[in-house]
Amino acid sequence: MMEKRRDMNRTPAHKRPSIHTHVARRRVPAAAVLAVAVVLALAGFAAARYVMQQQQDGLATATDFYFTSDYLKESGENATYFIDPGTESFAVELRNYADDLRTTSGDISYKVETTYATATDAGAGKLVRSAQSTAKVTVTPNSEVQEFAVTATSTSPYAQTLTATFIRAKGNHYTVEDASGNTAAVLTMTCADSGGPITLDLPSGVIPDATDGRVSENTFKPVDSGVYSLVLLKADASLDLTGSGNFADTIDLNKSPAA
């Protein structure tokens, strides 16, 4: 009797839910979700790579432009230089390169404007492509003016403004440490301005250290305001260059040194 009751409580085999049926039903949606996730991931990677490539291409295009100068700098740098009070005119150089490895591949058109001064090519000019190109602009300050400004603006392919203010004053300082019998002297320059090129007017037989990359054809090129030292080599060891003085943009060691 007990056996029959147990048999009556059992569900027939063909009506029992199959665990395999549920597993199979779950596998189809899971596989589909996985496939969609893979497709989205690949699409996202491709899109990211495309965006990155576009950004790199944009940067490569933008950085292939160099409009520089020996004196003029971007407006935010507030470039200021001293020039000798007796200077009637001087040259400002415009360039289409930043250094030997970075040169603008296209032509650069520019214009030059001055305040309380005149410039030889105020108006329009062009720096030619494919090679290091320079343009020298001769600036003549108005008479009796103590301070004046020069601004150069590129008009194509991009707009960039370079500017500087010039003051007629000997606001920089130098000292020379030397003694008779020395084969070399040390010139120390304190640049209170923005560090424009310094012309070195040296006695015969005295040359700057040729291994110093800041010197070119007796012109010392500081990068900014600050204190700089330069070794001067002497062919005549008996020559004593000891002295000091103020300067604007030229150091003349042919004159009697100041104590």
PDB file of C-alpha atoms in Angstrom:
ATOM      1  CA  MET A   1       0.000   0.000   0.000  1.00  0.00           C
ATOM      2  CA  MET A   2       2.835   2.366   0.847  1.00  0.00           C
ATOM      3  CA  GLU A   3       4.570   1.599  -2.429  1.00  0.00           C
ATOM      4  CA  LYS A   4       1.499   2.538  -4.395  1.00  0.00           C
ATOM      5  CA  ARG A   5       1.148   5.895  -2.594  1.00  0.00           C
ATOM      6  CA  ARG A   6       4.766   6.729  -3.332  1.00  0.00           C
ATOM      7  CA  ASP A   7       4.195   5.900  -6.982  1.00  0.00           C
ATOM      8  CA  MET A   8       1.121   8.101  -7.051  1.00  0.00           C
ATOM      9  CA  ASN A   9       3.076  11.117  -5.699  1.00  0.00           C
ATOM     10  CA  ARG A  10       5.752  10.860  -8.383  1.00  0.00           C
ATOM     11  CA  THR A  11       5.499  13.119 -11.402  1.00  0.00           C
ATOM     12  CA  PRO A  12       5.578  11.272 -14.680  1.00  0.00           C
ATOM     13  CA  ALA A  13       8.972  11.409 -16.374  1.00  0.00           C
ATOM     14  CA  HIS A  14       7.665  13.148 -19.509  1.00  0.00           C
ATOM     15  CA  LYS A  15       6.256  16.022 -17.356  1.00  0.00           C
ATOM     16  CA  ARG A  16       9.373  16.705 -15.298  1.00  0.00           C
ATOM     17  CA  PRO A  17      11.331  19.849 -16.122  1.00  0.00           C
ATOM     18  CA  SER A  18      14.742  19.024 -17.554  1.00  0.00           C
ATOM     19  CA  ILE A  19      17.744  20.767 -16.119  1.00  0.00           C
ATOM     20  CA  HIS A  20      19.380  20.470 -19.531  1.00  0.00           C
ATOM     21  CA  THR A  21      16.530  22.418 -21.091  1.00  0.00           C
ATOM     22  CA  HIS A  22      17.171  25.385 -18.761  1.00  0.00           C
ATOM     23  CA  VAL A  23      20.916  25.289 -19.417  1.00  0.00           C
ATOM     24  CA  ALA A  24      20.376  25.326 -23.141  1.00  0.00           C
ATOM     25  CA  ARG A  25      17.963  28.239 -22.857  1.00  0.00           C
ATOM     26  CA  ARG A  26      20.482  30.244 -20.839  1.00  0.00           C
ATOM     27  CA  ARG A  27      23.365  29.606 -23.237  1.00  0.00           C
ATOM     28  CA  VAL A  28      21.794  31.356 -26.229  1.00  0.00           C
ATOM     29  CA  PRO A  29      21.340  34.802 -24.602  1.00  0.00           C
ATOM     30  CA  ALA A  30      24.774  34.588 -22.897  1.00  0.00           C
ATOM     31  CA  ALA A  31      26.507  33.850 -26.189  1.00  0.00           C
ATOM     32  CA  ALA A  32      24.683  36.674 -27.882  1.00  0.00           C
ATOM     33  CA  VAL A  33      25.581  39.139 -25.145  1.00  0.00           C
ATOM     34  CA  LEU A  34      29.217  38.062 -25.312  1.00  0.00           C
ATOM     35  CA  ALA A  35      29.281  38.517 -29.091  1.00  0.00           C
ATOM     36  CA  VAL A  36      27.759  41.991 -28.831  1.00  0.00           C
ATOM     37  CA  ALA A  37      30.258  42.944 -26.119  1.00  0.00           C
ATOM     38  CA  VAL A  38      33.180  41.830 -28.286  1.00  0.00           C
ATOM     39  CA  VAL A  39      31.862  43.798 -31.267  1.00  0.00           C
ATOM     40  CA  LEU A  40      31.391  46.917 -29.144  1.00  0.00           C
ATOM     41  CA  ALA A  41      34.837  46.560 -27.625  1.00  0.00           C
ATOM     42  CA  LEU A  42      36.447  46.244 -31.048  1.00  0.00           C
ATOM     43  CA  ALA A  43      34.427  49.180 -32.349  1.00  0.00           C
ATOM     44  CA  GLY A  44      35.437  51.275 -29.358  1.00  0.00           C
ATOM     45  CA  PHE A  45      39.094  50.389 -29.839  1.00  0.00           C
ATOM     46  CA  ALA A  46      38.924  51.294 -33.523  1.00  0.00           C
ATOM     47  CA  ALA A  47      37.181  54.586 -32.739  1.00  0.00           C
ATOM     48  CA  ALA A  48      39.711  55.462 -30.056  1.00  0.00           C
ATOM     49  CA  ARG A  49      42.559  54.658 -32.405  1.00  0.00           C
ATOM     50  CA  TYR A  50      40.952  56.844 -35.100  1.00  0.00           C
ATOM     51  CA  VAL A  51      40.514  59.762 -32.702  1.00  0.00           C
ATOM     52  CA  MET A  52      44.070  59.368 -31.437  1.00  0.00           C
ATOM     53  CA  GLN A  53      45.387  59.287 -35.000  1.00  0.00           C
ATOM     54  CA  GLN A  54      43.430  62.415 -35.876  1.00  0.00           C
ATOM     55  CA  GLN A  55      44.783  64.179 -32.813  1.00  0.00           C
ATOM     56  CA  GLN A  56      48.339  63.169 -33.667  1.00  0.00           C
ATOM     57  CA  ASP A  57      47.878  64.312 -37.253  1.00  0.00           C
ATOM     58  CA  GLY A  58      46.490  67.616 -36.014  1.00  0.00           C
ATOM     59  CA  LEU A  59      49.425  68.108 -33.667  1.00  0.00           C
ATOM     60  CA  ALA A  60      51.907  67.231 -36.392  1.00  0.00           C
ATOM     61  CA  THR A  61      50.355  69.855 -38.650  1.00  0.00           C
ATOM     62  CA  ALA A  62      50.197  72.522 -35.963  1.00  0.00           C
ATOM     63  CA  THR A  63      53.775  72.040 -34.740  1.00  0.00           C
ATOM     64  CA  ASP A  64      55.211  72.327 -38.265  1.00  0.00           C
ATOM     65  CA  PHE A  65      55.208  76.108 -37.859  1.00  0.00           C
ATOM     66  CA  TYR A  66      58.040  78.139 -36.342  1.00  0.00           C
ATOM     67  CA  PHE A  67      58.116  81.934 -36.353  1.00  0.00           C
ATOM     68  CA  THR A  68      60.989  83.108 -34.144  1.00  0.00           C
ATOM     69  CA  SER A  69      63.418  85.992 -33.638  1.00  0.00           C
ATOM     70  CA  ASP A  70      66.698  86.876 -31.957  1.00  0.00           C
ATOM     71  CA  TYR A  71      65.020  89.651 -29.955  1.00  0.00           C
ATOM     72  CA  LEU A  72      61.244  89.425 -30.328  1.00  0.00           C
ATOM     73  CA  LYS A  73      59.253  86.996 -28.223  1.00  0.00           C
ATOM     74  CA  GLU A  74      55.605  86.097 -27.643  1.00  0.00           C
ATOM     75  CA  SER A  75      53.613  88.830 -25.926  1.00  0.00           C
ATOM     76  CA  GLY A  76      53.284  86.979 -22.628  1.00  0.00           C
ATOM     77  CA  GLU A  77      57.069  86.826 -22.199  1.00  0.00           C
ATOM     78  CA  ASN A  78      57.360  90.643 -21.881  1.00  0.00           C
ATOM     79  CA  ALA A  79      60.704  90.854 -23.694  1.00  0.00           C
ATOM     80  CA  THR A  80      62.706  93.993 -22.818  1.00  0.00           C
ATOM     81  CA  TYR A  81      66.227  94.897 -23.954  1.00  0.00           C
ATOM     82  CA  PHE A  82      68.785  97.618 -23.372  1.00  0.00           C
ATOM     83  CA  ILE A  83      70.482  99.196 -26.386  1.00  0.00           C
ATOM     84  CA  ASP A  84      73.366 101.631 -26.382  1.00  0.00           C
ATOM     85  CA  PRO A  85      72.085 105.217 -26.018  1.00  0.00           C
ATOM     86  CA  GLY A  86      74.194 106.223 -29.008  1.00  0.00           C
ATOM     87  CA  THR A  87      72.730 103.593 -31.339  1.00  0.00           C
ATOM     88  CA  GLU A  88      71.116 105.135 -34.416  1.00  0.00           C
ATOM     89  CA  SER A  89      69.780 101.852 -35.838  1.00  0.00           C
ATOM     90  CA  PHE A  90      70.108  98.106 -35.297  1.00  0.00           C
ATOM     91  CA  ALA A  91      68.866  94.855 -36.859  1.00  0.00           C
ATOM     92  CA  VAL A  92      66.142  92.510 -35.632  1.00  0.00           C
ATOM     93  CA  GLU A  93      66.198  89.049 -37.190  1.00  0.00           C
ATOM     94  CA  LEU A  94      63.064  87.053 -38.039  1.00  0.00           C
ATOM     95  CA  ARG A  95      63.336  83.303 -38.645  1.00  0.00           C
ATOM     96  CA  ASN A  96      61.244  80.384 -39.908  1.00  0.00           C
ATOM     97  CA  TYR A  97      62.917  77.842 -37.616  1.00  0.00           C
ATOM     98  CA  ALA A  98      63.343  77.034 -33.933  1.00  0.00           C
ATOM     99  CA  ASP A  99      66.661  75.172 -34.291  1.00  0.00           C
ATOM    100  CA  ASP A 100      68.592  73.022 -36.787  1.00  0.00           C
ATOM    101  CA  LEU A 101      65.987  70.240 -36.601  1.00  0.00           C
ATOM    102  CA  ARG A 102      62.742  72.245 -36.620  1.00  0.00           C
ATOM    103  CA  THR A 103      62.007  74.295 -39.736  1.00  0.00           C
ATOM    104  CA  THR A 104      58.702  75.486 -41.199  1.00  0.00           C
ATOM    105  CA  SER A 105      57.900  73.604 -44.413  1.00  0.00           C
ATOM    106  CA  GLY A 106      55.747  76.372 -45.948  1.00  0.00           C
ATOM    107  CA  ASP A 107      56.183  80.078 -46.670  1.00  0.00           C
ATOM    108  CA  ILE A 108      55.516  82.497 -43.806  1.00  0.00           C
ATOM    109  CA  SER A 109      54.084  85.903 -44.638  1.00  0.00           C
ATOM    110  CA  TYR A 110      54.502  88.570 -41.983  1.00  0.00           C
ATOM    111  CA  LYS A 111      54.193  92.263 -41.235  1.00  0.00           C
ATOM    112  CA  VAL A 112      56.259  94.513 -38.954  1.00  0.00           C
ATOM    113  CA  GLU A 113      54.968  97.405 -36.879  1.00  0.00           C
ATOM    114  CA  THR A 114      56.849  99.837 -34.638  1.00  0.00           C
ATOM    115  CA  THR A 115      56.069 102.334 -31.909  1.00  0.00           C
ATOM    116  CA  TYR A 116      58.296 105.447 -31.743  1.00  0.00           C
ATOM    117  CA  ALA A 117      60.575 103.962 -34.404  1.00  0.00           C
ATOM    118  CA  THR A 118      60.697 102.998 -38.102  1.00  0.00           C
ATOM    119  CA  ALA A 119      61.538  99.681 -39.765  1.00  0.00           C
ATOM    120  CA  THR A 120      62.925  99.002 -43.235  1.00  0.00           C
ATOM    121  CA  ASP A 121      60.250  96.514 -44.263  1.00  0.00           C
ATOM    122  CA  ALA A 122      57.343  97.652 -42.133  1.00  0.00           C
ATOM    123  CA  GLY A 123      54.353  96.372 -44.048  1.00  0.00           C
ATOM    124  CA  ALA A 124      54.871  92.984 -45.667  1.00  0.00           C
ATOM    125  CA  GLY A 125      57.579  90.348 -45.936  1.00  0.00           C
ATOM    126  CA  LYS A 126      58.036  86.609 -46.519  1.00  0.00           C
ATOM    127  CA  LEU A 127      60.211  83.812 -45.145  1.00  0.00           C
ATOM    128  CA  VAL A 128      60.734  81.160 -47.837  1.00  0.00           C
ATOM    129  CA  ARG A 129      59.896  77.497 -47.265  1.00  0.00           C
ATOM    130  CA  SER A 130      61.992  74.289 -47.222  1.00  0.00           C
ATOM    131  CA  ALA A 131      65.183  75.787 -45.774  1.00  0.00           C
ATOM    132  CA  GLN A 132      66.252  77.882 -42.816  1.00  0.00           C
ATOM    133  CA  SER A 133      65.214  81.364 -43.849  1.00  0.00           C
ATOM    134  CA  THR A 134      65.922  84.666 -42.098  1.00  0.00           C
ATOM    135  CA  ALA A 135      64.955  88.282 -42.649  1.00  0.00           C
ATOM    136  CA  LYS A 136      66.810  91.222 -41.121  1.00  0.00           C
ATOM    137  CA  VAL A 137      64.655  94.203 -40.229  1.00  0.00           C
ATOM    138  CA  THR A 138      66.584  97.428 -39.638  1.00  0.00           C
ATOM    139  CA  VAL A 139      64.999  99.433 -36.817  1.00  0.00           C
ATOM    140  CA  THR A 140      65.668 103.148 -36.349  1.00  0.00           C
ATOM    141  CA  PRO A 141      64.284 104.670 -33.134  1.00  0.00           C
ATOM    142  CA  ASN A 142      62.942 108.209 -33.240  1.00  0.00           C
ATOM    143  CA  SER A 143      65.384 110.817 -31.980  1.00  0.00           C
ATOM    144  CA  GLU A 144      65.193 111.725 -28.289  1.00  0.00           C
ATOM    145  CA  VAL A 145      63.014 108.679 -27.570  1.00  0.00           C
ATOM    146  CA  GLN A 146      64.192 106.577 -24.611  1.00  0.00           C
ATOM    147  CA  GLU A 147      61.825 103.629 -25.103  1.00  0.00           C
ATOM    148  CA  PHE A 148      60.252 102.117 -28.219  1.00  0.00           C
ATOM    149  CA  ALA A 149      58.701  98.836 -29.400  1.00  0.00           C
ATOM    150  CA  VAL A 150      58.856  96.469 -32.381  1.00  0.00           C
ATOM    151  CA  THR A 151      56.158  93.918 -33.258  1.00  0.00           C
ATOM    152  CA  ALA A 152      56.200  91.254 -35.978  1.00  0.00           C
ATOM    153  CA  THR A 153      53.037  89.308 -36.841  1.00  0.00           C
ATOM    154  CA  SER A 154      52.824  86.309 -39.155  1.00  0.00           C
ATOM    155  CA  THR A 155      49.737  86.489 -41.375  1.00  0.00           C
ATOM    156  CA  SER A 156      49.927  83.026 -43.022  1.00  0.00           C
ATOM    157  CA  PRO A 157      49.768  80.084 -42.714  1.00  0.00           C
ATOM    158  CA  TYR A 158      49.102  80.877 -39.025  1.00  0.00           C
ATOM    159  CA  ALA A 159      48.840  84.078 -37.027  1.00  0.00           C
ATOM    160  CA  GLN A 160      51.482  84.590 -34.360  1.00  0.00           C
ATOM    161  CA  THR A 161      52.715  87.807 -32.762  1.00  0.00           C
ATOM    162  CA  LEU A 162      56.269  88.477 -31.548  1.00  0.00           C
ATOM    163  CA  THR A 163      57.141  91.722 -29.799  1.00  0.00           C
ATOM    164  CA  ALA A 164      59.752  93.456 -27.650  1.00  0.00           C
ATOM    165  CA  THR A 165      60.392  96.775 -25.923  1.00  0.00           C
ATOM    166  CA  PHE A 166      63.790  98.477 -26.226  1.00  0.00           C
ATOM    167  CA  ILE A 167      65.304 100.950 -23.746  1.00  0.00           C
ATOM    168  CA  ARG A 168      68.222 103.242 -24.476  1.00  0.00           C
ATOM    169  CA  ALA A 169      70.340 102.588 -21.386  1.00  0.00           C
ATOM    170  CA  LYS A 170      73.382 100.634 -20.213  1.00  0.00           C
ATOM    171  CA  GLY A 171      71.503  98.527 -17.719  1.00  0.00           C
ATOM    172  CA  ASN A 172      73.615  95.332 -17.867  1.00  0.00           C
ATOM    173  CA  HIS A 173      76.931  94.753 -16.085  1.00  0.00           C
ATOM    174  CA  TYR A 174      80.144  92.821 -16.765  1.00  0.00           C
ATOM    175  CA  THR A 175      83.367  91.959 -14.919  1.00  0.00           C
ATOM    176  CA  VAL A 176      86.583  90.369 -16.189  1.00  0.00           C
ATOM    177  CA  GLU A 177      88.800  88.338 -13.852  1.00  0.00           C
ATOM    178  CA  ASP A 178      92.353  88.116 -15.153  1.00  0.00           C
ATOM    179  CA  ALA A 179      96.029  88.634 -14.293  1.00  0.00           C
ATOM    180  CA  SER A 180      99.255  89.047 -16.208  1.00  0.00           C
ATOM    181  CA  GLY A 181     100.664  85.613 -16.961  1.00  0.00           C
ATOM    182  CA  ASN A 182      97.268  83.949 -17.374  1.00  0.00           C
ATOM    183  CA  THR A 183      96.481  82.382 -20.738  1.00  0.00           C
ATOM    184  CA  ALA A 184      92.764  82.864 -20.183  1.00  0.00           C
ATOM    185  CA  ALA A 185      90.393  85.338 -18.537  1.00  0.00           C
ATOM    186  CA  VAL A 186      86.842  84.876 -17.305  1.00  0.00           C
ATOM    187  CA  LEU A 187      84.157  87.302 -18.475  1.00  0.00           C
ATOM    188  CA  THR A 188      81.019  87.399 -16.300  1.00  0.00           C
ATOM    189  CA  MET A 189      77.907  89.095 -17.702  1.00  0.00           C
ATOM    190  CA  THR A 190      74.880  90.047 -15.639  1.00  0.00           C
ATOM    191  CA  CYS A 191      71.898  90.555 -17.936  1.00  0.00           C
ATOM    192  CA  ALA A 192      69.140  92.568 -16.293  1.00  0.00           C
ATOM    193  CA  ASP A 193      67.071  92.579 -19.498  1.00  0.00           C
ATOM    194  CA  SER A 194      65.696  89.605 -21.460  1.00  0.00           C
ATOM    195  CA  GLY A 195      69.130  88.494 -22.630  1.00  0.00           C
ATOM    196  CA  GLY A 196      69.534  89.740 -26.188  1.00  0.00           C
ATOM    197  CA  PRO A 197      72.640  88.954 -28.295  1.00  0.00           C
ATOM    198  CA  ILE A 198      75.806  90.560 -26.884  1.00  0.00           C
ATOM    199  CA  THR A 199      78.520  91.734 -29.265  1.00  0.00           C
ATOM    200  CA  LEU A 200      82.036  91.114 -27.939  1.00  0.00           C
ATOM    201  CA  ASP A 201      84.588  93.696 -29.113  1.00  0.00           C
ATOM    202  CA  LEU A 202      87.872  92.046 -28.095  1.00  0.00           C
ATOM    203  CA  PRO A 203      91.546  93.074 -28.378  1.00  0.00           C
ATOM    204  CA  SER A 204      93.711  91.419 -31.044  1.00  0.00           C
ATOM    205  CA  GLY A 205      94.808  87.955 -29.950  1.00  0.00           C
ATOM    206  CA  VAL A 206      91.838  87.455 -27.616  1.00  0.00           C
ATOM    207  CA  ILE A 207      89.119  85.028 -28.662  1.00  0.00           C
ATOM    208  CA  PRO A 208      86.144  83.461 -26.853  1.00  0.00           C
ATOM    209  CA  ASP A 209      86.268  79.752 -26.053  1.00  0.00           C
ATOM    210  CA  ALA A 210      85.291  78.035 -29.333  1.00  0.00           C
ATOM    211  CA  THR A 211      83.799  75.058 -27.486  1.00  0.00           C
ATOM    212  CA  ASP A 212      81.090  77.274 -25.937  1.00  0.00           C
ATOM    213  CA  GLY A 213      77.999  76.773 -28.094  1.00  0.00           C
ATOM    214  CA  ARG A 214      76.555  80.140 -27.005  1.00  0.00           C
ATOM    215  CA  VAL A 215      79.182  82.021 -29.012  1.00  0.00           C
ATOM    216  CA  SER A 216      79.041  82.647 -32.752  1.00  0.00           C
ATOM    217  CA  GLU A 217      81.323  85.112 -34.586  1.00  0.00           C
ATOM    218  CA  ASN A 218      82.135  87.082 -31.412  1.00  0.00           C
ATOM    219  CA  THR A 219      78.466  87.269 -30.432  1.00  0.00           C
ATOM    220  CA  PHE A 220      77.358  85.754 -27.142  1.00  0.00           C
ATOM    221  CA  LYS A 221      73.735  84.577 -27.059  1.00  0.00           C
ATOM    222  CA  PRO A 222      72.139  84.347 -23.606  1.00  0.00           C
ATOM    223  CA  VAL A 223      68.698  82.772 -23.488  1.00  0.00           C
ATOM    224  CA  ASP A 224      67.177  85.098 -20.880  1.00  0.00           C
ATOM    225  CA  SER A 225      68.047  87.409 -18.021  1.00  0.00           C
ATOM    226  CA  GLY A 226      70.640  86.037 -15.609  1.00  0.00           C
ATOM    227  CA  VAL A 227      74.365  85.696 -14.937  1.00  0.00           C
ATOM    228  CA  TYR A 228      76.622  84.125 -17.581  1.00  0.00           C
ATOM    229  CA  SER A 229      80.340  83.312 -17.661  1.00  0.00           C
ATOM    230  CA  LEU A 230      82.564  82.994 -20.721  1.00  0.00           C
ATOM    231  CA  VAL A 231      86.241  82.015 -21.002  1.00  0.00           C
ATOM    232  CA  LEU A 232      88.419  84.331 -23.106  1.00  0.00           C
ATOM    233  CA  LEU A 233      91.639  82.813 -24.460  1.00  0.00           C
ATOM    234  CA  LYS A 234      94.713  85.078 -24.768  1.00  0.00           C
ATOM    235  CA  ALA A 235      97.537  84.641 -27.259  1.00  0.00           C
ATOM    236  CA  ASP A 236      99.604  87.111 -25.206  1.00  0.00           C
ATOM    237  CA  ALA A 237      99.678  85.944 -21.595  1.00  0.00           C
ATOM    238  CA  SER A 238     101.109  89.269 -20.427  1.00  0.00           C
ATOM    239  CA  LEU A 239      97.848  91.022 -21.358  1.00  0.00           C
ATOM    240  CA  ASP A 240      95.673  91.793 -18.352  1.00  0.00           C
ATOM    241  CA  LEU A 241      91.948  92.250 -19.123  1.00  0.00           C
ATOM    242  CA  THR A 242      90.849  92.783 -15.524  1.00  0.00           C
ATOM    243  CA  GLY A 243      88.000  95.292 -15.304  1.00  0.00           C
ATOM    244  CA  SER A 244      84.275  95.903 -15.096  1.00  0.00           C
ATOM    245  CA  GLY A 245      81.592  98.165 -16.465  1.00  0.00           C
ATOM    246  CA  ASN A 246      78.035  98.612 -17.615  1.00  0.00           C
ATOM    247  CA  PHE A 247      76.812  97.737 -21.094  1.00  0.00           C
ATOM    248  CA  ALA A 248      73.654  97.551 -23.171  1.00  0.00           C
ATOM    249  CA  ASP A 249      74.276  95.115 -26.021  1.00  0.00           C
ATOM    250  CA  THR A 250      78.034  95.449 -26.668  1.00  0.00           C
ATOM    251  CA  ILE A 251      81.040  94.782 -24.418  1.00  0.00           C
ATOM    252  CA  ASP A 252      84.140  96.624 -25.619  1.00  0.00           C
ATOM    253  CA  LEU A 253      87.300  95.330 -23.958  1.00  0.00           C
ATOM    254  CA  ASN A 254      89.547  97.471 -26.151  1.00  0.00           C
ATOM    255  CA  LYS A 255      88.783 100.452 -23.938  1.00  0.00           C
ATOM    256  CA  SER A 256      90.618 101.127 -20.723  1.00  0.00           C
ATOM    257  CA  PRO A 257      88.957  98.821 -18.167  1.00  0.00           C
ATOM    258  CA  ALA A 258      87.098 100.394 -15.262  1.00  0.00           C
ATOM    259  CA  ALA A 259      88.296  99.473 -11.814  1.00  0.00           C
TER     260      ALA A 259
END
